[in-house]
Amino acid sequence: MNTRTETDFTPIDPALYAKAFQLLDPAPEPIDPAAPAALTPVPFTLPAPPVRQTGPVEKTLTDALAFLDTNGWAKGTLISPEGARCSIGALRAAAGARNGAYCDAGNLLLDEARQQHGKQWESIPLWNDRHSGAQVRSVWEAAIRRAHHMNI
């Protein structure tokens, strides 16, 4: 093992450094080495955490599930005489129009239905009509969680 102990540092000129510091601060205040250092507290506040905006797909799914909770869930019909709706009817009511959020929310809901209940489901109404309210709600909740995690 070869450890080198010589250094190639250039020796400093203390007078040169003193002159440089004097030019930077021509009238320094004398420091009493016996006095305790006076620390001035610096106010510090943590920045507020960023506010997460709910994405349009998550909002559509959440609003549709709230609509089902409020007005009821239906099978075999888009809207029952009492005002309950099937899953696709709730999506339409929540979206207000067949816009991008409506389409994306429907695709996400159907994908989640296929993950939980098999790949054979071709549409939301077919899946909705062949399952119980608890099974349908489970799919809605999972789709909302996915939209939240995807930030859509």
PDB file of C-alpha atoms in Angstrom:
ATOM      1  CA  MET A   1       0.000   0.000   0.000  1.00  0.00           C
ATOM      2  CA  ASN A   2       1.453   3.316  -1.000  1.00  0.00           C
ATOM      3  CA  THR A   3       0.074   6.167   1.013  1.00  0.00           C
ATOM      4  CA  ARG A   4       1.289   9.539   0.025  1.00  0.00           C
ATOM      5  CA  THR A   5       1.788  11.964   2.872  1.00  0.00           C
ATOM      6  CA  GLU A   6       3.145  14.959   1.022  1.00  0.00           C
ATOM      7  CA  THR A   7       0.698  17.616  -0.060  1.00  0.00           C
ATOM      8  CA  ASP A   8       0.916  19.858  -3.031  1.00  0.00           C
ATOM      9  CA  PHE A   9      -0.904  22.728  -1.359  1.00  0.00           C
ATOM     10  CA  THR A  10       0.290  26.193  -2.075  1.00  0.00           C
ATOM     11  CA  PRO A  11       1.121  28.013   1.137  1.00  0.00           C
ATOM     12  CA  ILE A  12      -1.234  30.885   1.875  1.00  0.00           C
ATOM     13  CA  ASP A  13      -0.243  34.421   2.584  1.00  0.00           C
ATOM     14  CA  PRO A  14      -2.136  35.398   5.785  1.00  0.00           C
ATOM     15  CA  ALA A  15      -1.643  39.107   5.101  1.00  0.00           C
ATOM     16  CA  LEU A  16      -3.240  38.711   1.659  1.00  0.00           C
ATOM     17  CA  TYR A  17      -6.334  37.039   3.174  1.00  0.00           C
ATOM     18  CA  ALA A  18      -6.568  39.711   5.892  1.00  0.00           C
ATOM     19  CA  LYS A  19      -6.471  42.420   3.233  1.00  0.00           C
ATOM     20  CA  ALA A  20      -9.150  40.665   1.163  1.00  0.00           C
ATOM     21  CA  PHE A  21     -11.505  40.359   4.138  1.00  0.00           C
ATOM     22  CA  GLN A  22     -10.861  43.982   5.068  1.00  0.00           C
ATOM     23  CA  LEU A  23     -11.897  45.031   1.563  1.00  0.00           C
ATOM     24  CA  LEU A  24     -15.051  42.950   1.809  1.00  0.00           C
ATOM     25  CA  ASP A  25     -15.995  44.314   5.242  1.00  0.00           C
ATOM     26  CA  PRO A  26     -14.105  47.562   5.879  1.00  0.00           C
ATOM     27  CA  ALA A  27     -15.532  48.199   9.371  1.00  0.00           C
ATOM     28  CA  PRO A  28     -16.159  44.866  11.071  1.00  0.00           C
ATOM     29  CA  GLU A  29     -17.681  44.933  14.524  1.00  0.00           C
ATOM     30  CA  PRO A  30     -15.323  43.513  17.106  1.00  0.00           C
ATOM     31  CA  ILE A  31     -16.322  40.158  18.499  1.00  0.00           C
ATOM     32  CA  ASP A  32     -15.903  39.534  22.211  1.00  0.00           C
ATOM     33  CA  PRO A  33     -14.711  35.924  22.436  1.00  0.00           C
ATOM     34  CA  ALA A  34     -15.919  35.699  26.083  1.00  0.00           C
ATOM     35  CA  ALA A  35     -19.497  36.722  25.246  1.00  0.00           C
ATOM     36  CA  PRO A  36     -21.964  33.979  24.355  1.00  0.00           C
ATOM     37  CA  ALA A  37     -22.992  34.019  20.745  1.00  0.00           C
ATOM     38  CA  ALA A  38     -26.235  35.881  20.342  1.00  0.00           C
ATOM     39  CA  LEU A  39     -28.503  33.803  18.209  1.00  0.00           C
ATOM     40  CA  THR A  40     -31.378  35.558  16.621  1.00  0.00           C
ATOM     41  CA  PRO A  41     -34.254  33.185  16.056  1.00  0.00           C
ATOM     42  CA  VAL A  42     -35.306  33.044  12.451  1.00  0.00           C
ATOM     43  CA  PRO A  43     -39.030  32.575  11.983  1.00  0.00           C
ATOM     44  CA  PHE A  44     -39.763  29.443  10.021  1.00  0.00           C
ATOM     45  CA  THR A  45     -43.072  28.043   8.952  1.00  0.00           C
ATOM     46  CA  LEU A  46     -43.611  24.897   6.996  1.00  0.00           C
ATOM     47  CA  PRO A  47     -45.225  25.427   3.644  1.00  0.00           C
ATOM     48  CA  ALA A  48     -48.789  24.237   3.380  1.00  0.00           C
ATOM     49  CA  PRO A  49     -49.075  20.850   1.749  1.00  0.00           C
ATOM     50  CA  PRO A  50     -50.224  21.031  -1.848  1.00  0.00           C
ATOM     51  CA  VAL A  51     -53.945  20.741  -2.316  1.00  0.00           C
ATOM     52  CA  ARG A  52     -54.776  17.775  -4.467  1.00  0.00           C
ATOM     53  CA  GLN A  53     -57.421  18.492  -7.034  1.00  0.00           C
ATOM     54  CA  THR A  54     -59.934  15.744  -7.667  1.00  0.00           C
ATOM     55  CA  GLY A  55     -59.693  14.592 -11.266  1.00  0.00           C
ATOM     56  CA  PRO A  56     -62.770  14.648 -13.522  1.00  0.00           C
ATOM     57  CA  VAL A  57     -63.043  10.850 -13.656  1.00  0.00           C
ATOM     58  CA  GLU A  58     -62.821  10.472  -9.879  1.00  0.00           C
ATOM     59  CA  LYS A  59     -65.378  13.262  -9.440  1.00  0.00           C
ATOM     60  CA  THR A  60     -67.779  11.684 -11.927  1.00  0.00           C
ATOM     61  CA  LEU A  61     -67.524   8.287 -10.236  1.00  0.00           C
ATOM     62  CA  THR A  62     -67.885   9.790  -6.746  1.00  0.00           C
ATOM     63  CA  ASP A  63     -70.880  11.905  -7.767  1.00  0.00           C
ATOM     64  CA  ALA A  64     -72.510   8.914  -9.457  1.00  0.00           C
ATOM     65  CA  LEU A  65     -72.087   6.733  -6.359  1.00  0.00           C
ATOM     66  CA  ALA A  66     -73.515   9.548  -4.218  1.00  0.00           C
ATOM     67  CA  PHE A  67     -76.453   9.696  -6.637  1.00  0.00           C
ATOM     68  CA  LEU A  68     -77.020   5.950  -6.159  1.00  0.00           C
ATOM     69  CA  ASP A  69     -76.817   6.371  -2.382  1.00  0.00           C
ATOM     70  CA  THR A  70     -79.349   9.198  -2.455  1.00  0.00           C
ATOM     71  CA  ASN A  71     -81.808   7.999  -5.109  1.00  0.00           C
ATOM     72  CA  GLY A  72     -81.358   4.248  -5.014  1.00  0.00           C
ATOM     73  CA  TRP A  73     -79.880   1.578  -7.254  1.00  0.00           C
ATOM     74  CA  ALA A  74     -81.919  -0.228  -9.912  1.00  0.00           C
ATOM     75  CA  LYS A  75     -81.625  -3.391 -11.989  1.00  0.00           C
ATOM     76  CA  GLY A  76     -83.150  -3.989 -15.395  1.00  0.00           C
ATOM     77  CA  THR A  77     -84.008  -0.366 -16.083  1.00  0.00           C
ATOM     78  CA  LEU A  78     -82.155   2.875 -16.639  1.00  0.00           C
ATOM     79  CA  ILE A  79     -84.487   4.775 -14.269  1.00  0.00           C
ATOM     80  CA  SER A  80     -87.120   3.172 -12.068  1.00  0.00           C
ATOM     81  CA  PRO A  81     -90.499   4.875 -11.438  1.00  0.00           C
ATOM     82  CA  GLU A  82     -89.182   5.824  -7.974  1.00  0.00           C
ATOM     83  CA  GLY A  83     -86.112   7.540  -9.482  1.00  0.00           C
ATOM     84  CA  ALA A  84     -83.542   4.852  -8.714  1.00  0.00           C
ATOM     85  CA  ARG A  85     -81.004   4.303 -11.470  1.00  0.00           C
ATOM     86  CA  CYS A  86     -78.754   1.580 -12.715  1.00  0.00           C
ATOM     87  CA  SER A  87     -75.013   2.161 -12.805  1.00  0.00           C
ATOM     88  CA  ILE A  88     -74.991   3.635 -16.319  1.00  0.00           C
ATOM     89  CA  GLY A  89     -77.915   5.889 -15.425  1.00  0.00           C
ATOM     90  CA  ALA A  90     -76.051   7.160 -12.378  1.00  0.00           C
ATOM     91  CA  LEU A  91     -72.978   7.857 -14.516  1.00  0.00           C
ATOM     92  CA  ARG A  92     -75.077   9.831 -16.981  1.00  0.00           C
ATOM     93  CA  ALA A  93     -76.694  11.834 -14.196  1.00  0.00           C
ATOM     94  CA  ALA A  94     -73.319  12.603 -12.593  1.00  0.00           C
ATOM     95  CA  ALA A  95     -71.534  13.560 -15.812  1.00  0.00           C
ATOM     96  CA  GLY A  96     -74.380  15.660 -17.175  1.00  0.00           C
ATOM     97  CA  ALA A  97     -73.260  14.843 -20.716  1.00  0.00           C
ATOM     98  CA  ARG A  98     -71.478  12.102 -22.575  1.00  0.00           C
ATOM     99  CA  ASN A  99     -68.159  13.871 -22.275  1.00  0.00           C
ATOM    100  CA  GLY A 100     -64.604  12.599 -21.783  1.00  0.00           C
ATOM    101  CA  ALA A 101     -65.002  12.168 -18.033  1.00  0.00           C
ATOM    102  CA  TYR A 102     -68.191  10.143 -18.596  1.00  0.00           C
ATOM    103  CA  CYS A 103     -66.457   7.842 -21.113  1.00  0.00           C
ATOM    104  CA  ASP A 104     -63.317   7.414 -19.007  1.00  0.00           C
ATOM    105  CA  ALA A 105     -65.339   6.791 -15.831  1.00  0.00           C
ATOM    106  CA  GLY A 106     -67.438   4.192 -17.649  1.00  0.00           C
ATOM    107  CA  ASN A 107     -64.356   2.446 -19.015  1.00  0.00           C
ATOM    108  CA  LEU A 108     -62.720   2.399 -15.596  1.00  0.00           C
ATOM    109  CA  LEU A 109     -65.905   1.086 -13.942  1.00  0.00           C
ATOM    110  CA  LEU A 110     -66.286  -1.672 -16.545  1.00  0.00           C
ATOM    111  CA  ASP A 111     -62.616  -2.593 -16.247  1.00  0.00           C
ATOM    112  CA  GLU A 112     -62.967  -2.880 -12.472  1.00  0.00           C
ATOM    113  CA  ALA A 113     -66.143  -4.956 -12.906  1.00  0.00           C
ATOM    114  CA  ARG A 114     -64.218  -7.306 -15.191  1.00  0.00           C
ATOM    115  CA  GLN A 115     -61.383  -7.580 -12.687  1.00  0.00           C
ATOM    116  CA  GLN A 116     -63.758  -8.497  -9.871  1.00  0.00           C
ATOM    117  CA  HIS A 117     -66.385 -10.523 -11.733  1.00  0.00           C
ATOM    118  CA  GLY A 118     -64.729 -11.916 -14.865  1.00  0.00           C
ATOM    119  CA  LYS A 119     -63.827 -10.761 -18.346  1.00  0.00           C
ATOM    120  CA  GLN A 120     -67.162 -11.788 -19.915  1.00  0.00           C
ATOM    121  CA  TRP A 121     -68.950  -8.493 -19.200  1.00  0.00           C
ATOM    122  CA  GLU A 122     -69.373  -6.491 -22.389  1.00  0.00           C
ATOM    123  CA  SER A 123     -71.208  -3.526 -20.912  1.00  0.00           C
ATOM    124  CA  ILE A 124     -72.013  -1.828 -17.649  1.00  0.00           C
ATOM    125  CA  PRO A 125     -75.779  -2.506 -17.895  1.00  0.00           C
ATOM    126  CA  LEU A 126     -75.233  -6.282 -18.407  1.00  0.00           C
ATOM    127  CA  TRP A 127     -72.850  -6.435 -15.462  1.00  0.00           C
ATOM    128  CA  ASN A 128     -75.092  -4.214 -13.279  1.00  0.00           C
ATOM    129  CA  ASP A 129     -78.188  -6.378 -13.877  1.00  0.00           C
ATOM    130  CA  ARG A 130     -76.470  -9.672 -13.019  1.00  0.00           C
ATOM    131  CA  HIS A 131     -75.029  -8.696  -9.628  1.00  0.00           C
ATOM    132  CA  SER A 132     -76.193  -7.776  -6.150  1.00  0.00           C
ATOM    133  CA  GLY A 133     -76.159  -4.256  -4.770  1.00  0.00           C
ATOM    134  CA  ALA A 134     -73.188  -5.091  -2.522  1.00  0.00           C
ATOM    135  CA  GLN A 135     -71.194  -6.453  -5.470  1.00  0.00           C
ATOM    136  CA  VAL A 136     -72.001  -3.389  -7.573  1.00  0.00           C
ATOM    137  CA  ARG A 137     -71.050  -1.035  -4.756  1.00  0.00           C
ATOM    138  CA  SER A 138     -67.743  -2.864  -4.263  1.00  0.00           C
ATOM    139  CA  VAL A 139     -66.858  -2.258  -7.913  1.00  0.00           C
ATOM    140  CA  TRP A 140     -67.842   1.432  -7.675  1.00  0.00           C
ATOM    141  CA  GLU A 141     -65.652   1.940  -4.596  1.00  0.00           C
ATOM    142  CA  ALA A 142     -62.687   0.167  -6.183  1.00  0.00           C
ATOM    143  CA  ALA A 143     -63.049   2.237  -9.369  1.00  0.00           C
ATOM    144  CA  ILE A 144     -63.087   5.445  -7.313  1.00  0.00           C
ATOM    145  CA  ARG A 145     -59.921   4.351  -5.475  1.00  0.00           C
ATOM    146  CA  ARG A 146     -58.209   3.576  -8.792  1.00  0.00           C
ATOM    147  CA  ALA A 147     -59.185   6.949 -10.248  1.00  0.00           C
ATOM    148  CA  HIS A 148     -57.857   8.614  -7.106  1.00  0.00           C
ATOM    149  CA  HIS A 149     -54.523   6.773  -7.268  1.00  0.00           C
ATOM    150  CA  MET A 150     -54.241   7.458 -11.000  1.00  0.00           C
ATOM    151  CA  ASN A 151     -55.053  11.118 -10.299  1.00  0.00           C
ATOM    152  CA  ILE A 152     -57.630  11.223 -13.084  1.00  0.00           C
TER     153      ILE A 152
END
